[in-house]
Each structure stands twice: as C-alpha cells, then as structure tokens.
Coordinates of C-alpha atoms and ligand atoms in Angstrom, one line a residue:
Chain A
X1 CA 0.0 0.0 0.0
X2 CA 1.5 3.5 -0.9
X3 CA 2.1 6.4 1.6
X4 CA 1.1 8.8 -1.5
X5 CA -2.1 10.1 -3.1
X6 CA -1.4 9.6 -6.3
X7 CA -0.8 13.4 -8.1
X8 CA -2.4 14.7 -11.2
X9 CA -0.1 14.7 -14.3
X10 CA 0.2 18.2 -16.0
X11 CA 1.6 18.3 -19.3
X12 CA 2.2 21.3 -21.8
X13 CA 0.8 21.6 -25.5
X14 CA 1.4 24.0 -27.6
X15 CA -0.6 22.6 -30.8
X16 CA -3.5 20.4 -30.8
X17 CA -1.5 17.9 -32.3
X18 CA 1.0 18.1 -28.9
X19 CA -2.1 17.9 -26.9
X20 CA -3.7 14.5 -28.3
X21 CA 0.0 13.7 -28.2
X22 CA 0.0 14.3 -24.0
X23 CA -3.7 13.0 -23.4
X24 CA -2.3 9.3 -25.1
X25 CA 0.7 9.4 -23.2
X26 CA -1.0 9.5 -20.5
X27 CA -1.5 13.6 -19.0
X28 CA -4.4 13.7 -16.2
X29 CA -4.6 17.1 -17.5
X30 CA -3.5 19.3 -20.5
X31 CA -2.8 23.1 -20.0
X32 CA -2.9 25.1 -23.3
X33 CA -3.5 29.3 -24.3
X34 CA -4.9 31.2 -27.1
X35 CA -3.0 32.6 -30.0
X36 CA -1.9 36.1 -29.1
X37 CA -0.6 37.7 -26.5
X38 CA -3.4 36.6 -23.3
X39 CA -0.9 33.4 -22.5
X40 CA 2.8 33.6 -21.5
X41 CA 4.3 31.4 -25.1
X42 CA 3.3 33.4 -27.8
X43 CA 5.5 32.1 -30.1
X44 CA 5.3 31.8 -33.7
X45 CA 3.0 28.9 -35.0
X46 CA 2.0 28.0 -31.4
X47 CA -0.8 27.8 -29.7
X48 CA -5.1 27.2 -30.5
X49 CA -7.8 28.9 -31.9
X50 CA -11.2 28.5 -30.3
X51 CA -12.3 26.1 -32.7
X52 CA -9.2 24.2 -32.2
X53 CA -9.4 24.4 -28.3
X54 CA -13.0 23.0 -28.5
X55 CA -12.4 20.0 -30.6
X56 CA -9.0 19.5 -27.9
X57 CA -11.5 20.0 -24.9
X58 CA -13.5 17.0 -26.6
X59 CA -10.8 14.4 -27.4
X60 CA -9.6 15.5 -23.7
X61 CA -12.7 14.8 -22.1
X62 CA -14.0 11.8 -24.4
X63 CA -10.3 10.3 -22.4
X64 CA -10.8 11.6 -19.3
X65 CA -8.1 14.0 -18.8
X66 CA -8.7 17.7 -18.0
X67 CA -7.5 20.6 -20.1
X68 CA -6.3 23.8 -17.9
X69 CA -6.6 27.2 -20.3
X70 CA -3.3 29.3 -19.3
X71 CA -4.2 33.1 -19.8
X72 CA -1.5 33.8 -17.7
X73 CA 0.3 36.9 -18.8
X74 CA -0.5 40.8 -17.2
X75 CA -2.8 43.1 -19.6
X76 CA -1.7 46.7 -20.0
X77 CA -4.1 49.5 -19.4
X78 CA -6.6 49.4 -22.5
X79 CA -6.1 46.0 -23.6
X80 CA -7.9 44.1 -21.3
X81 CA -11.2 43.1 -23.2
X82 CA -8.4 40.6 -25.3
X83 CA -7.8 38.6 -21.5
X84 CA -11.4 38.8 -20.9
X85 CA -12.3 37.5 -24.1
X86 CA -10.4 34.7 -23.6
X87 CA -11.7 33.8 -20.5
X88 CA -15.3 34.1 -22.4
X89 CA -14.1 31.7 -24.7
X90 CA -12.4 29.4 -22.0
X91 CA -15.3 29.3 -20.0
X92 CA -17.6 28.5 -23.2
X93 CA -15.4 26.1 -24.6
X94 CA -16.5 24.1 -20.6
X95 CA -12.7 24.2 -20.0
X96 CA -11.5 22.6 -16.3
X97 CA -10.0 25.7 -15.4
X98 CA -8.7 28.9 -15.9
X99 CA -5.0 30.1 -15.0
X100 CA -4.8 33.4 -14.1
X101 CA -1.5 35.3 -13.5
X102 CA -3.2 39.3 -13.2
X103 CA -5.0 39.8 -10.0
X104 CA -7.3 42.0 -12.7
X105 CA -8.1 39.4 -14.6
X106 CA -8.5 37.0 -11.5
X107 CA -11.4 39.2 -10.2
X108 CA -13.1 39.1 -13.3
X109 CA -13.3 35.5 -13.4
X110 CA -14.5 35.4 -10.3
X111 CA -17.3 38.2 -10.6
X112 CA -18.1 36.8 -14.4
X113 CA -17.8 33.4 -14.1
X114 CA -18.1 32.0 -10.6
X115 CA -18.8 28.6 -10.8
X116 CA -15.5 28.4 -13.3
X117 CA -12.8 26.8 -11.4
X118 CA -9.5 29.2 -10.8
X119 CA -5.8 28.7 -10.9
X120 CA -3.3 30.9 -9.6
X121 CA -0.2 30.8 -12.1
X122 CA 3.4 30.7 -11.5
X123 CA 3.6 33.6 -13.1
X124 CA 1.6 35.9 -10.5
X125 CA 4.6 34.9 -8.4
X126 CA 2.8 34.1 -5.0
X127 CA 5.0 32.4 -2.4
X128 CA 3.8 33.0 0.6
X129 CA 1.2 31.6 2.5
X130 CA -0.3 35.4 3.0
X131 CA -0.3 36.1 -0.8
X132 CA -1.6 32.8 -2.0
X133 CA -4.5 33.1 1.2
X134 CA -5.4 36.2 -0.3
X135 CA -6.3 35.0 -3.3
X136 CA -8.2 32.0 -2.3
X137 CA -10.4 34.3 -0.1
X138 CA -10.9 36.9 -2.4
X139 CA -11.2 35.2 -5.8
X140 CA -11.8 31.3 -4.8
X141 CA -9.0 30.2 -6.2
X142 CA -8.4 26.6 -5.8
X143 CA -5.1 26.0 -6.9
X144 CA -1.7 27.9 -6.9
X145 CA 1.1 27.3 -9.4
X146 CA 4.1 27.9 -6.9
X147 CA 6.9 29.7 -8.3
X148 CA 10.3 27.5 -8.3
X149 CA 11.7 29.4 -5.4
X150 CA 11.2 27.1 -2.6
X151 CA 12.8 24.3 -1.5
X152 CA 10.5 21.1 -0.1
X153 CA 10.4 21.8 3.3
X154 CA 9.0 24.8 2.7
X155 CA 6.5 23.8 0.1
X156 CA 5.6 21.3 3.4
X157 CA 5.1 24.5 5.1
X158 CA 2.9 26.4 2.8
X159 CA 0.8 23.2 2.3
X160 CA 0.3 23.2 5.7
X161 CA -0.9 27.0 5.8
X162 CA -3.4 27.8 3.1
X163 CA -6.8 26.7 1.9
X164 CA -5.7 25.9 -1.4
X165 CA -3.6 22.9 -3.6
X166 CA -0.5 23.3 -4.9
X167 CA 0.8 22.7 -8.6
X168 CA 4.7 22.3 -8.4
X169 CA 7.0 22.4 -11.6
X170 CA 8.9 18.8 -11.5
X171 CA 11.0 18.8 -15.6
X172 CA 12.2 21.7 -18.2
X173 CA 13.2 25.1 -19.1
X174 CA 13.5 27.2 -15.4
X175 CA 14.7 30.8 -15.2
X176 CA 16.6 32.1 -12.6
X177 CA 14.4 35.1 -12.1
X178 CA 11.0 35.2 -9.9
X179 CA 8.5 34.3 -12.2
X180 CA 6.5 37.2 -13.9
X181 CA 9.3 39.9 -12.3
X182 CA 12.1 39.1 -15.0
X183 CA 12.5 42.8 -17.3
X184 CA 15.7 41.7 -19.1
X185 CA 14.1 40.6 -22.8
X186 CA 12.2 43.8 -22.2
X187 CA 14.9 45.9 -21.7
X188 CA 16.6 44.2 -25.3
X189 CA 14.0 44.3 -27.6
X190 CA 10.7 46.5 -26.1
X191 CA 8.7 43.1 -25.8
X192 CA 7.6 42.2 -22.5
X193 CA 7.8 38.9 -21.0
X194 CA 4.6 39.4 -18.8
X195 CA 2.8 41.6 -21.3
X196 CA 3.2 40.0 -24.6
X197 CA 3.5 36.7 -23.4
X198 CA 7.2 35.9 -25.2
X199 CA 10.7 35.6 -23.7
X200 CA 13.1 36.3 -26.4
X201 CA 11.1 36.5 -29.2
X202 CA 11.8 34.5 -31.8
X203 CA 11.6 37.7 -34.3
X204 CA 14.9 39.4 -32.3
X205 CA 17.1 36.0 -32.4
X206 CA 19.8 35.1 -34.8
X207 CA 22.3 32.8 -34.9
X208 CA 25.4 33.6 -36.6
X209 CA 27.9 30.8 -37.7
X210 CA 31.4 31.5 -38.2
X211 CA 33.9 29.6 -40.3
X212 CA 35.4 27.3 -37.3
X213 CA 31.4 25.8 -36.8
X214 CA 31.3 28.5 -34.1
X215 CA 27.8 30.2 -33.5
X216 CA 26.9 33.4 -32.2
X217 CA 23.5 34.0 -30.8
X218 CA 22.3 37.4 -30.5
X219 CA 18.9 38.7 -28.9
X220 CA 18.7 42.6 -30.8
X221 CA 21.7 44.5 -30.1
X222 CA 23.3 42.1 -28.4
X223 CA 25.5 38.6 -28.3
X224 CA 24.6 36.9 -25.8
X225 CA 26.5 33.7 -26.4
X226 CA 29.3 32.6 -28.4
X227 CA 29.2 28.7 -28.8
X228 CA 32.5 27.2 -29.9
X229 CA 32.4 23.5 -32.4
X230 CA 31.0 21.1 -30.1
X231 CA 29.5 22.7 -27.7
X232 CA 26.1 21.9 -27.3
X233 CA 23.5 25.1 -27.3
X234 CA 20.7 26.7 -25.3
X235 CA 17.5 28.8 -25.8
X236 CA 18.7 32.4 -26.5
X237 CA 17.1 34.0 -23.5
X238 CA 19.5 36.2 -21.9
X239 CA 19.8 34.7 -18.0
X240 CA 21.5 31.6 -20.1
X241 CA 24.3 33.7 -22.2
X242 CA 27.7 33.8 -21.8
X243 CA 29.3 37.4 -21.2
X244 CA 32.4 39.0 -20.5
X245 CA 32.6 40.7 -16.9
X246 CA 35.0 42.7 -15.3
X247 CA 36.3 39.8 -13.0
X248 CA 36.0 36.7 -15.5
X249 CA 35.5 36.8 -19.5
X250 CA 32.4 34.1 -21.7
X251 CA 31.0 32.9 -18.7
X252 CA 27.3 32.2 -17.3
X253 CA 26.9 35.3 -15.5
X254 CA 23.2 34.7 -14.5
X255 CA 23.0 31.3 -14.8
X256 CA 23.8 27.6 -17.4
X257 CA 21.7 26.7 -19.6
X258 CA 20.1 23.6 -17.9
X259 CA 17.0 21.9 -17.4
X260 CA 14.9 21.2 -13.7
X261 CA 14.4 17.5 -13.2
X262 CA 13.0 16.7 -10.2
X263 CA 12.3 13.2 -10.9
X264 CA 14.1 12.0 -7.3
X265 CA 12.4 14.5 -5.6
X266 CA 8.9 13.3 -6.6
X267 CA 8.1 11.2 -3.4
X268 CA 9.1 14.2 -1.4
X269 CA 6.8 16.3 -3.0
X270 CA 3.5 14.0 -2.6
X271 CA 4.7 13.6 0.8
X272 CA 4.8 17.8 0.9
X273 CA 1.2 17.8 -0.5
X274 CA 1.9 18.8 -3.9
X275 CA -1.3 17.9 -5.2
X276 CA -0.2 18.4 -9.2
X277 CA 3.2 18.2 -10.9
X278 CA 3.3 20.3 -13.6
X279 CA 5.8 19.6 -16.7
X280 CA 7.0 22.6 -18.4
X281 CA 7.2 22.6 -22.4
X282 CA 4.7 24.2 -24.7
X283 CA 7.0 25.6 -27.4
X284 CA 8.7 22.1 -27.4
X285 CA 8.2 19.4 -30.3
X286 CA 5.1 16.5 -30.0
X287 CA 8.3 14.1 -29.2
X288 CA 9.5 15.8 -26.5
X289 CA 6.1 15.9 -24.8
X290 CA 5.8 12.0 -26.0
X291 CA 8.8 11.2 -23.8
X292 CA 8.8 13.0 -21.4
X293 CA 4.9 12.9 -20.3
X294 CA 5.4 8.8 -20.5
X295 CA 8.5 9.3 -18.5
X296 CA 6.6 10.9 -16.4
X297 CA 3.6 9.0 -16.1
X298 CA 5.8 5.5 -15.2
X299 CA 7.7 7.5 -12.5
X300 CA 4.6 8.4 -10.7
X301 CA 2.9 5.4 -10.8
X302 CA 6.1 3.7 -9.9
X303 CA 6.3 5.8 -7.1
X304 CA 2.6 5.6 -6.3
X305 CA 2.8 1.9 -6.4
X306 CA 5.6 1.9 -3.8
X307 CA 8.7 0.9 -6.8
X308 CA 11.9 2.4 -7.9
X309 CA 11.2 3.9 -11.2
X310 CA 13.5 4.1 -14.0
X311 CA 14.5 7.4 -14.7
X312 CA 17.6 7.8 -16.9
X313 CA 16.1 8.6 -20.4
X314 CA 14.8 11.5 -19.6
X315 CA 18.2 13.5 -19.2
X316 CA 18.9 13.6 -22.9
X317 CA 15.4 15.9 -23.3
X318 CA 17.4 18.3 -21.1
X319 CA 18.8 21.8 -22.5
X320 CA 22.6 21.2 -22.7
X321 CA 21.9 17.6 -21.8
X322 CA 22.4 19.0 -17.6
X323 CA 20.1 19.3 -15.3
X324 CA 19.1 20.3 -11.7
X325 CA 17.2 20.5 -8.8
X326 CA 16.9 24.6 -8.9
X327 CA 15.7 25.9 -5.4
X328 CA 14.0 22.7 -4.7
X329 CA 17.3 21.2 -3.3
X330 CA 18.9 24.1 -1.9
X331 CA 18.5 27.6 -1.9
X332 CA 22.5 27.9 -2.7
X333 CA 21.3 27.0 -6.6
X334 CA 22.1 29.5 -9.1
Chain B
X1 CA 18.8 12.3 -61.1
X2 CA 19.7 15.2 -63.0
X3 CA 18.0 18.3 -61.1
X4 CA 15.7 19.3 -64.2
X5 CA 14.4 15.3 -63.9
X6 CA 13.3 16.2 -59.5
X7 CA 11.6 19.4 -60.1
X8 CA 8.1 17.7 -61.4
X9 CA 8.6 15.2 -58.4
X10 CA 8.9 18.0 -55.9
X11 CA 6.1 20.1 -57.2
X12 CA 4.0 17.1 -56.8
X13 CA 5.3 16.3 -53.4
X14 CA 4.4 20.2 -52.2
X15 CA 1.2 20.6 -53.5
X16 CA 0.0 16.8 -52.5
X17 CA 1.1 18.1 -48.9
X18 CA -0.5 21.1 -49.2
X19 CA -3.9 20.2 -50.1
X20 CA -3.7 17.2 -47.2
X21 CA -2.9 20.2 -44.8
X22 CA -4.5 23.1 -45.4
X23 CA -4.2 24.3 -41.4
X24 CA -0.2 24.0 -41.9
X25 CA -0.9 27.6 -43.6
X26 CA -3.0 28.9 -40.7
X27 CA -0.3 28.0 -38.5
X28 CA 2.9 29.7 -40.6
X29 CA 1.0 33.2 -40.6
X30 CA 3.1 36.0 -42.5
X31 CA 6.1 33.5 -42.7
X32 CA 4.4 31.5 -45.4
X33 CA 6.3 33.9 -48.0
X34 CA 9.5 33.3 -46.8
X35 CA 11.8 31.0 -48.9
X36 CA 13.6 28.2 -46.7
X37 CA 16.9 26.6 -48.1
X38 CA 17.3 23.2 -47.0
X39 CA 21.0 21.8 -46.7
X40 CA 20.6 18.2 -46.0
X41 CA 24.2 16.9 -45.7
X42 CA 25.2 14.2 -47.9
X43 CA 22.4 14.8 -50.7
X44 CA 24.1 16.2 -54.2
X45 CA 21.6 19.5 -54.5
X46 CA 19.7 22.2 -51.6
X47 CA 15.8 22.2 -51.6
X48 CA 14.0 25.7 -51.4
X49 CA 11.2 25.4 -49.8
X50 CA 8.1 28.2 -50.0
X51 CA 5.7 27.1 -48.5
X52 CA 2.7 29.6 -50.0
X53 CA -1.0 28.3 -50.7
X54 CA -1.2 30.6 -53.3
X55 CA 2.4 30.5 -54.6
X56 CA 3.9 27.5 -53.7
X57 CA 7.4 26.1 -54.8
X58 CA 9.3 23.4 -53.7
X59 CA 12.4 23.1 -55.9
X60 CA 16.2 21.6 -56.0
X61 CA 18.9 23.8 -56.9
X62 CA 22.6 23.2 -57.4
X63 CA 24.9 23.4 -54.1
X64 CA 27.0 25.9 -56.5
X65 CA 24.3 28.5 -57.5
X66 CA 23.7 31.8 -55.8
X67 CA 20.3 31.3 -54.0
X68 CA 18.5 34.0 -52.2
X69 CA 16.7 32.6 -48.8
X70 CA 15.4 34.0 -45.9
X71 CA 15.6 30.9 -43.6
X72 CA 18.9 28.4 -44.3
X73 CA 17.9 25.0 -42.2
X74 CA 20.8 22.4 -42.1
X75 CA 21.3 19.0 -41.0
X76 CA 21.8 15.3 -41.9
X77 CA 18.7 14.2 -44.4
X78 CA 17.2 11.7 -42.3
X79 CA 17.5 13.4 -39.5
X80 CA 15.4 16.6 -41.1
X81 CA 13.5 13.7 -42.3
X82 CA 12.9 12.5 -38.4
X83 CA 12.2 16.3 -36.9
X84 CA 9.5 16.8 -39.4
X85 CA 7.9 13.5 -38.7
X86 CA 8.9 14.3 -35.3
X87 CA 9.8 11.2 -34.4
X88 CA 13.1 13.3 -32.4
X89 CA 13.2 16.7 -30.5
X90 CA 14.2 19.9 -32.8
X91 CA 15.0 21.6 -29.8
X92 CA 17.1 18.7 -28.7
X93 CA 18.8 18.5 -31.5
X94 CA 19.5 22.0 -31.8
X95 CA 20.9 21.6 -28.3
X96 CA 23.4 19.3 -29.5
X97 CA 23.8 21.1 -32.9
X98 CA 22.5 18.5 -34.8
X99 CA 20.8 20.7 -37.0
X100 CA 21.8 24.3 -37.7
X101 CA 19.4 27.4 -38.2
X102 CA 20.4 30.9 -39.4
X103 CA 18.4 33.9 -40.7
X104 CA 14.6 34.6 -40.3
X105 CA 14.4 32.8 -36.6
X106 CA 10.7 33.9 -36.4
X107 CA 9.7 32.1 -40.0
X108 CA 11.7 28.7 -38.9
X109 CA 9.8 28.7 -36.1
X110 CA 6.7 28.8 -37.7
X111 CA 7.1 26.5 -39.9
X112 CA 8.5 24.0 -36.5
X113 CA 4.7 24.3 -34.9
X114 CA 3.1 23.9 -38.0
X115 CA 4.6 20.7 -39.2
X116 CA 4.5 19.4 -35.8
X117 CA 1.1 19.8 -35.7
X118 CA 0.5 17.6 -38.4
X119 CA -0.5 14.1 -37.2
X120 CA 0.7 12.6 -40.5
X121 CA 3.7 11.9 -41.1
X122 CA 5.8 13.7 -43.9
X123 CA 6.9 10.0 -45.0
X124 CA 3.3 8.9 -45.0
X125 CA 2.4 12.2 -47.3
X126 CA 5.6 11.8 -49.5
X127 CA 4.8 8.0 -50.0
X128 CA 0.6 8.5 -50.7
X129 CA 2.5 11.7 -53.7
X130 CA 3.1 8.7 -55.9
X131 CA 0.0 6.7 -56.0
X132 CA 0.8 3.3 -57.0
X133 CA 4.1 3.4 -56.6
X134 CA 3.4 4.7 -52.7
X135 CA 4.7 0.7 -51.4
X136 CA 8.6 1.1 -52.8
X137 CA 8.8 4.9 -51.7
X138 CA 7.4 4.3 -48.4
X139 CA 9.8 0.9 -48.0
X140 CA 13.1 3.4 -48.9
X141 CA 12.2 6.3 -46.2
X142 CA 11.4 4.0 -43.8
X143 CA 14.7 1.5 -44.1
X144 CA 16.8 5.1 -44.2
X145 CA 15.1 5.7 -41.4
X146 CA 15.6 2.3 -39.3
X147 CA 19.6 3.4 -40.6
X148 CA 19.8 6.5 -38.6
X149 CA 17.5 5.1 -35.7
X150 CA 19.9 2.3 -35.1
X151 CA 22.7 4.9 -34.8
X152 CA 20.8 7.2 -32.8
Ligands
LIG1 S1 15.3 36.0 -19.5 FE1 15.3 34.0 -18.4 S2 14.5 34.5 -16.4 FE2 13.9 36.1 -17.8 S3 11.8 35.5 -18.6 FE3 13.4 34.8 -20.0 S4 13.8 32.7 -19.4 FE4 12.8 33.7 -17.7

C-alpha cells in the first residue's frame, strides 16, 4: 500500500497535435492558451484557436483528462477586453480551469464566471502563505502554481498554511528570475515577458555561424553567447548567455543553460502535498512531450505503487543535456 | 537524377502536402512567404522550400548557385527527415547542434509548430504523392530511417 495520493499529471501543448500527443501518453490534465498575447508562449506557430481548443477540450474529455486554459500573462491599461475575451471563450469552450497570473483578470473571473474553477499561475509569483491566502479568499482560487523558489520543506510549510492545492513544476526550461518579475528581454527588444507573453522572441534571435562551426547568438543589439564546435546550445534567452565581466570573461553570469528535473524529488513532493506536478514545455516538439509525459507518467505510478522507477532517459530531453534541482534542493542554486 | 528530372517530383510532393494540410498555412501566418533553403548533408543538390497556398514552390537547386533565402535550415537528411515527422526533439537537436538554423528565426519557427502539428507523417504524405508506386517509396524512407535510428 502507498504512503502517496497519487498526483495529477500536468503536461504542456502547444498545438493540438501536442495535446492529443500528451492525453495518449497519458497527461491527467492538458494546459494550453490562445493565440496572441493573453498566454505567456506566444511564439510563432504555437498555440489554439477557439475552434481548435474545443475539438481538444472534446478528445480531452472523451479520455478523461482535463485541459487547464493558461491566460496567464498581465494586460496593460486598454487591452484588457483581449484577456477577458479569452476567459469568455475558456469558459464556453467548458474548460476545467482557468490560469490566471493578473489579479485583474482574476477578479473578473470570479465576478463573471463564478462557478468556473481558478488557478493561480506561477507567473503571479505568490510564495507565501499570506499572498496565496489572499487570493483563495478573495477570488476562490483553488489551486496555486508555486513559483520554483522554494525548496521542499518549505513547500511542506505552505501546504500546511493555506486553503488551497498546490501545482509544483517537477521537468524543463526554469529561469533564474522570480517568475513574472524578469524585465531583461524587455529591456533588449521592447517586448515584455509578462505583457506580450514571449521571452526572447523569436523575431529578435539570430544565430550567426562562423567559419570554425562556431555560432553566435544574438537577442537585438546584443551577443549573448558565443558557442564554440562542439559545444552543445541553449535557448537564446538572456539569464542563459555567456558574457564577458569585469572579473571573469564568456561565462554564465546569471546562470547555465540547464534543465529542472525533479524526478528523485517526486516522493518528497507527494509527501509535501503537492497535489499536481506540472511539466513545463509548450514551445517544445510533439516528441518531447511524448517522452517525457510517458517518463513521467511510469515514474509516478512507480512511485505511487511503492517501486523504484527508471529514470535515466529523460536526461537527454534536457537543454545542454544537464540538469538540476533549482531551489528545490537548496537555496545555494544559481 | 539530374536536377531538371526532381523538379516535377517536388512540385508534386508540395502541393499533395498542401492540399492534405490546409491548417499547416493557418499556422505559418506572414512567414508562409518566406523562402527556406534546406541543406541536408550528404544529398548532391539544396531544396528551397516556399511554402505559400497561393504561390507555392518546392524546388532543388545546385549546391554551387547563388540562391537567395530568408531561412537556411541544415542537418543530416534523415535526421530533417525524423524532426518533421517528429519522431526526435528539434530543440534537442538544436541543443546538440544536430541541425543548424540561421536567418529569419521567427519564420523557422513557424514552420517547427506547424509541421508538428501535423499528425501525418511527412513519409506517410511523401509515399501517398506517388500513388501506386506509394509501397517502394514508403519501403526506402522507412529502411533510411531504421539506418539512422539504429545509430541514434
Ligand atoms: S530571460 Fe530568463 S528568467 Fe527572464 S523571462 Fe526569459 S527565461 Fe525567464
């Protein structure tokens, strides 16, 4: 008999393609935005249409998984009837829940739509038991996307002091920053982050090879890496380049390019009371989600079922093929 | 095959693609008009790729012409061949520099999400291009396949 309750599966898709692709591997829930700028991976090609995120709602219910709308980036002042629209449409589309990073937008849900259920996302950045307790009293929020800040114990802690579950990031991309406080692709190319929904967009990268098989990545203006033949690459955001500082020259001054994995964690955090693990990746490929969502999906029923699961495939899905704990571990992660 | 002898097979290839996936467009927005070049290493000509409903071309050229692109894409042919059908990770194998990428970043990203939204497989499409002859085109992508997977 297992010490865990077994925790619901939360998988990324970007297309609807990706999201059949997580439902079969076995997601007990798909999260999934609009086109535009209401959800925080705007990227080029990605993401659904209404039509499209109805027929996914469909094949998702007709298996018995969930699918989680993320509307989860910050409207500026005269732009929020796009947001609210897409909660319309969310709601209409009979969508499990909502994930809402502006405390705006959260109130509106909760005024508009009551009976819809609401998420708090990572990106509103609440930590604290205070924060988090203030929106689950004000709005009803049911669930909070904790940002990767804590470590266990302190997840343990939280659980133990608000009304709400908690949604924990366990595999991919991680920034170094506070979620929804980072300014730097702002400050290079005038597209926000939180407001546009797009770290280092894809229109403001170029790679640049050199004769020696030597690539240069720049974001605008600027390099921010120099890979050398052989080297393996990352995503072009700048907390993962390589710079020249006063005291050392081409190194990681904010942080490697590296992927969270907190596969050996997991029965730590179902003993914490992480009630969803969450799986980052919805500008990644339907393969990656294949893999990794199976991965995934043995591990915690491994672990659910009291065995050892077999975890080393999942490393080479990892940017630059390393990987870590982040702030999970220990708080002396950079 | 002498590159004059492909282009009718390529044409064919495209627009039999095209009409199975008319979303693909939907999905490449503005970045439909770009041209991509396509270096698959090892094969004796580029492909140039654009990949417009109402203009489309799909056509080999010589590795020693001039050709004007706005996306260059490069990589071994069968593993192009498995990122499209995504049977592996682009971004992992952009990781490991498996594939290379330079000039419009926003159109090749496009055209990533769209084709790997298609459930199909590119092999699947390429193979159904030729009609009866669908069972020996089929049989060669997927042994060049089985090649690389073993390796892989
Ligand atoms: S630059 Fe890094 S920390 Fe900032 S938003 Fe992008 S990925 Fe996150």
């Amino acid at each position: 008999m297992s010490e865990f309750i077994k925790p619901e599966l939360v998988c990324p898709a970007g297309t609807p393609a990706s999201l059949r692709t997580a439902v079969d591997a076995g997601a007990d829930s798909v999260y999934c935005g609009f086109k535009g700028p209401t959800n925080a991976r705007n990227f080029p090609g990605l993401n659904f249409t209404k039509a499209e995120l109805s027929e996914s709602v469909k094949y998702a219910h007709d298996k018995d998984a969930m699918v989680l709308a993320a509307i989860n980036s910050f409207p500026t002042a005269g732009r929020t009837d796009i947001w609210k629209k897409s909660v319309d449409d969310a709601v209409e589309l009979g969508i499990d829940a909502v994930i809402i990073a502006d405390i705006g937008m959260a109130k509106y849900v909760a005024e508009t739509h009551p009976d819809q259920r609401l998420h708090l996302s990572v990106q509103a950045g609440a930590s604290s038991p205070e924060a988090i307790n203030f929106y689950v009293e004000r709005f009803n929020v049911k669930r909070v996307v904790l940002p990767r800040i804590l470590t266990v114990p302190e997840i343990k802690r939280v659980h133990d002091a608000i009304d709400c579950e908690i949604e924990a990031f366990v595999f991919g991309n991680i920034g170094m920053m506070a979620e929804g406080r980072c300014s730097l692709t702002n400050y290079v190319t005038g597209i926000s982050t939180n407001m546009d929904g797009v770290c280092s967009p894809a229109s403001h990268v170029d790679y640049e090879p050199d004769e020696e098989d030597g690539l240069t990545t720049r974001l605008g203006d600027f390099a921010i890496d120099c890979i050398s033949c052989g080297e393996t690459a990352g995503y072009p955001t700048i907390c993962k380049g390589r710079y020249d500082t006063a005291h050392k020259k081409n190194y990681y001054a904010f942080e490697e390019p590296i992927s969270l994995n907190l596969t050996r964690l997991l029965p730590d955090l179902m003993r914490a009371g992480v009630t969803a693990l969450k799986i980052e990746g919805r500008q990644r490929s339907r393969a990656y989600i294949r893999s990794v969502v199976s991965a995934f999906r043995d591990a915690v029923d491994a672990y659910a079922a009291g065995d050892e699961p077999d975890i080393t495939e999942l490393i080479a899905l990892t940017e630059g093929h390393k990987e870590t704990q982040g702030a999970f571990k220990s708080k002396s992660w950079r | 095959m002498p590159l004059f002898a492909m282009q009718p097979i390529l044409r064919r290839i495209v627009r039999h693609v095209a009409q199975l996936h008319p979303e693909l467009f939907e999905r490449l927005g503005d970045s439909c008009s770009k041209q991509f070049l396509i270096d698959a290493k090892g094969m004796p000509f580029l492909l140039l790729l654009r990949p417009d409903p109402e203009n489309l071309m799909l056509v080999a050229k010589s590795r020693h012409a001039e050709i004007p692109y706005d996306v260059l894409v490069s990589g071994k042919f069968v593993t192009l061949l498995r990122m499209i059908d995504s049977k592996t990770d682009s971004d992992a194998l952009f990781f490991n520099r498996d594939i290379a990428v330079t000039g419009d970043t926003e159109a090749i990203v496009a055209l990533r999400n769209a084709l790997d939204d298609m459930d199909a497989t590119l092999a699947d499409d390429v193979a159904t291009a030729f009609g009866p002859l669908r069972g020996p085109v089929r049989a060669s992508i997927d042994a060049a396949n089985k090649i690389v997977g073993s390796k892989t």
